[in-house]
Amino acid sequence: MISADQEALATKQDVAGVERALKQDIADVRTELSDLATTVAKNTTRIEALERAMEALRQEVRDRFESFRREIAGQMDGLRGEMNGLRAEMRGEFRAIRWMMGGILAILAPMAAGFIALALR
């Protein structure tokens, strides 16, 4: 049979073993938490870097779009100027055509009146 002292010693050894295992488990959890904190810090740094990169890309897109808009606006202004010049040129040409047509009519009207007068004699 086991004596009471032996049983008490076995119980103390069991408790000491459980205590050692519990302390080891706590140490392991602390190590894992520390590793997790380090991983979170690294990921936070990476996320912040990605956010900065994304903002830089957004700004680049805005800048390029604005540059493109200004370029197109400049081209449109140039085209407007060209169209206004062509319009003025066409007005001048139409004016010249009207003057020529008027001149031709001014010459043809007396001739037509002369032919009519000859025909009626």
PDB file of N, CA and C in Angstrom, residues 24-62:
ATOM      1  N   GLN A  24       4.631  27.047 -18.817  1.00  0.00           N
ATOM      2  CA  GLN A  24       5.144  26.914 -20.192  1.00  0.00           C
ATOM      3  C   GLN A  24       4.089  27.361 -21.200  1.00  0.00           C
ATOM      4  N   ASP A  25       2.828  26.954 -20.962  1.00  0.00           N
ATOM      5  CA  ASP A  25       1.739  27.375 -21.848  1.00  0.00           C
ATOM      6  C   ASP A  25       1.599  28.892 -21.842  1.00  0.00           C
ATOM      7  N   ILE A  26       1.691  29.504 -20.651  1.00  0.00           N
ATOM      8  CA  ILE A  26       1.595  30.967 -20.538  1.00  0.00           C
ATOM      9  C   ILE A  26       2.757  31.620 -21.286  1.00  0.00           C
ATOM     10  N   ALA A  27       3.963  31.077 -21.139  1.00  0.00           N
ATOM     11  CA  ALA A  27       5.130  31.616 -21.839  1.00  0.00           C
ATOM     12  C   ALA A  27       4.937  31.495 -23.358  1.00  0.00           C
ATOM     13  N   ASP A  28       4.419  30.351 -23.810  1.00  0.00           N
ATOM     14  CA  ASP A  28       4.171  30.148 -25.244  1.00  0.00           C
ATOM     15  C   ASP A  28       3.146  31.153 -25.774  1.00  0.00           C
ATOM     16  N   VAL A  29       2.083  31.370 -24.986  1.00  0.00           N
ATOM     17  CA  VAL A  29       1.047  32.328 -25.400  1.00  0.00           C
ATOM     18  C   VAL A  29       1.640  33.736 -25.468  1.00  0.00           C
ATOM     19  N   ARG A  30       2.469  34.086 -24.475  1.00  0.00           N
ATOM     20  CA  ARG A  30       3.111  35.412 -24.498  1.00  0.00           C
ATOM     21  C   ARG A  30       4.004  35.563 -25.731  1.00  0.00           C
ATOM     22  N   THR A  31       4.743  34.520 -26.059  1.00  0.00           N
ATOM     23  CA  THR A  31       5.604  34.560 -27.252  1.00  0.00           C
ATOM     24  C   THR A  31       4.755  34.720 -28.513  1.00  0.00           C
ATOM     25  N   GLU A  32       3.672  33.959 -28.593  1.00  0.00           N
ATOM     26  CA  GLU A  32       2.788  34.060 -29.754  1.00  0.00           C
ATOM     27  C   GLU A  32       2.147  35.443 -29.843  1.00  0.00           C
ATOM     28  N   LEU A  33       1.754  36.006 -28.688  1.00  0.00           N
ATOM     29  CA  LEU A  33       1.183  37.358 -28.682  1.00  0.00           C
ATOM     30  C   LEU A  33       2.216  38.384 -29.129  1.00  0.00           C
ATOM     31  N   SER A  34       3.447  38.211 -28.679  1.00  0.00           N
ATOM     32  CA  SER A  34       4.517  39.118 -29.085  1.00  0.00           C
ATOM     33  C   SER A  34       4.753  39.021 -30.590  1.00  0.00           C
ATOM     34  N   ASP A  35       4.787  37.772 -31.099  1.00  0.00           N
ATOM     35  CA  ASP A  35       4.945  37.570 -32.544  1.00  0.00           C
ATOM     36  C   ASP A  35       3.777  38.184 -33.309  1.00  0.00           C
ATOM     37  N   LEU A  36       2.577  38.025 -32.776  1.00  0.00           N
ATOM     38  CA  LEU A  36       1.382  38.594 -33.405  1.00  0.00           C
ATOM     39  C   LEU A  36       1.462  40.115 -33.419  1.00  0.00           C
ATOM     40  N   ALA A  37       1.905  40.711 -32.306  1.00  0.00           N
ATOM     41  CA  ALA A  37       2.042  42.165 -32.239  1.00  0.00           C
ATOM     42  C   ALA A  37       3.057  42.659 -33.273  1.00  0.00           C
ATOM     43  N   THR A  38       4.152  41.912 -33.427  1.00  0.00           N
ATOM     44  CA  THR A  38       5.161  42.273 -34.429  1.00  0.00           C
ATOM     45  C   THR A  38       4.581  42.176 -35.839  1.00  0.00           C
ATOM     46  N   THR A  39       3.829  41.112 -36.098  1.00  0.00           N
ATOM     47  CA  THR A  39       3.199  40.938 -37.405  1.00  0.00           C
ATOM     48  C   THR A  39       2.198  42.056 -37.685  1.00  0.00           C
ATOM     49  N   VAL A  40       1.407  42.408 -36.696  1.00  0.00           N
ATOM     50  CA  VAL A  40       0.426  43.498 -36.850  1.00  0.00           C
ATOM     51  C   VAL A  40       1.153  44.801 -37.142  1.00  0.00           C
ATOM     52  N   ALA A  41       2.249  45.065 -36.431  1.00  0.00           N
ATOM     53  CA  ALA A  41       3.009  46.295 -36.653  1.00  0.00           C
ATOM     54  C   ALA A  41       3.578  46.328 -38.069  1.00  0.00           C
ATOM     55  N   LYS A  42       4.124  45.190 -38.533  1.00  0.00           N
ATOM     56  CA  LYS A  42       4.658  45.120 -39.899  1.00  0.00           C
ATOM     57  C   LYS A  42       3.537  45.347 -40.920  1.00  0.00           C
ATOM     58  N   ASN A  43       2.403  44.691 -40.695  1.00  0.00           N
ATOM     59  CA  ASN A  43       1.281  44.844 -41.626  1.00  0.00           C
ATOM     60  C   ASN A  43       0.752  46.273 -41.628  1.00  0.00           C
ATOM     61  N   THR A  44       0.722  46.897 -40.452  1.00  0.00           N
ATOM     62  CA  THR A  44       0.280  48.290 -40.365  1.00  0.00           C
ATOM     63  C   THR A  44       1.214  49.181 -41.171  1.00  0.00           C
ATOM     64  N   THR A  45       2.507  48.945 -41.058  1.00  0.00           N
ATOM     65  CA  THR A  45       3.486  49.713 -41.823  1.00  0.00           C
ATOM     66  C   THR A  45       3.284  49.493 -43.314  1.00  0.00           C
ATOM     67  N   ARG A  46       3.053  48.256 -43.710  1.00  0.00           N
ATOM     68  CA  ARG A  46       2.818  47.948 -45.131  1.00  0.00           C
ATOM     69  C   ARG A  46       1.541  48.606 -45.631  1.00  0.00           C
ATOM     70  N   ILE A  47       0.501  48.550 -44.819  1.00  0.00           N
ATOM     71  CA  ILE A  47      -0.781  49.170 -45.209  1.00  0.00           C
ATOM     72  C   ILE A  47      -0.600  50.674 -45.374  1.00  0.00           C
ATOM     73  N   GLU A  48       0.125  51.294 -44.451  1.00  0.00           N
ATOM     74  CA  GLU A  48       0.365  52.738 -44.548  1.00  0.00           C
ATOM     75  C   GLU A  48       1.159  53.059 -45.811  1.00  0.00           C
ATOM     76  N   ALA A  49       2.141  52.214 -46.132  1.00  0.00           N
ATOM     77  CA  ALA A  49       2.930  52.423 -47.359  1.00  0.00           C
ATOM     78  C   ALA A  49       2.036  52.271 -48.589  1.00  0.00           C
ATOM     79  N   LEU A  50       1.152  51.283 -48.580  1.00  0.00           N
ATOM     80  CA  LEU A  50       0.223  51.099 -49.698  1.00  0.00           C
ATOM     81  C   LEU A  50      -0.726  52.290 -49.824  1.00  0.00           C
ATOM     82  N   GLU A  51      -1.192  52.805 -48.699  1.00  0.00           N
ATOM     83  CA  GLU A  51      -2.080  53.978 -48.742  1.00  0.00           C
ATOM     84  C   GLU A  51      -1.355  55.178 -49.340  1.00  0.00           C
ATOM     85  N   ARG A  52      -0.076  55.361 -48.964  1.00  0.00           N
ATOM     86  CA  ARG A  52       0.700  56.472 -49.532  1.00  0.00           C
ATOM     87  C   ARG A  52       0.897  56.269 -51.033  1.00  0.00           C
ATOM     88  N   ALA A  53       1.195  55.024 -51.431  1.00  0.00           N
ATOM     89  CA  ALA A  53       1.390  54.735 -52.854  1.00  0.00           C
ATOM     90  C   ALA A  53       0.097  54.972 -53.628  1.00  0.00           C
ATOM     91  N   MET A  54      -1.035  54.549 -53.054  1.00  0.00           N
ATOM     92  CA  MET A  54      -2.323  54.757 -53.717  1.00  0.00           C
ATOM     93  C   MET A  54      -2.625  56.241 -53.852  1.00  0.00           C
ATOM     94  N   GLU A  55      -2.351  57.016 -52.824  1.00  0.00           N
ATOM     95  CA  GLU A  55      -2.595  58.465 -52.897  1.00  0.00           C
ATOM     96  C   GLU A  55      -1.692  59.103 -53.946  1.00  0.00           C
ATOM     97  N   ALA A  56      -0.443  58.637 -54.018  1.00  0.00           N
ATOM     98  CA  ALA A  56       0.467  59.158 -55.049  1.00  0.00           C
ATOM     99  C   ALA A  56      -0.069  58.831 -56.443  1.00  0.00           C
ATOM    100  N   LEU A  57      -0.588  57.613 -56.620  1.00  0.00           N
ATOM    101  CA  LEU A  57      -1.170  57.236 -57.911  1.00  0.00           C
ATOM    102  C   LEU A  57      -2.410  58.070 -58.219  1.00  0.00           C
ATOM    103  N   ARG A  58      -3.251  58.285 -57.204  1.00  0.00           N
ATOM    104  CA  ARG A  58      -4.439  59.132 -57.404  1.00  0.00           C
ATOM    105  C   ARG A  58      -4.030  60.525 -57.860  1.00  0.00           C
ATOM    106  N   GLN A  59      -3.009  61.072 -57.201  1.00  0.00           N
ATOM    107  CA  GLN A  59      -2.553  62.417 -57.554  1.00  0.00           C
ATOM    108  C   GLN A  59      -1.985  62.432 -58.963  1.00  0.00           C
ATOM    109  N   GLU A  60      -1.247  61.398 -59.318  1.00  0.00           N
ATOM    110  CA  GLU A  60      -0.690  61.315 -60.678  1.00  0.00           C
ATOM    111  C   GLU A  60      -1.816  61.261 -61.712  1.00  0.00           C
ATOM    112  N   VAL A  61      -2.852  60.477 -61.437  1.00  0.00           N
ATOM    113  CA  VAL A  61      -3.999  60.397 -62.359  1.00  0.00           C
ATOM    114  C   VAL A  61      -4.676  61.767 -62.462  1.00  0.00           C
ATOM    115  N   ARG A  62      -4.874  62.433 -61.313  1.00  0.00           N
ATOM    116  CA  ARG A  62      -5.482  63.774 -61.344  1.00  0.00           C
ATOM    117  C   ARG A  62      -4.623  64.739 -62.156  1.00  0.00           C
TER     118      ARG A  62
END
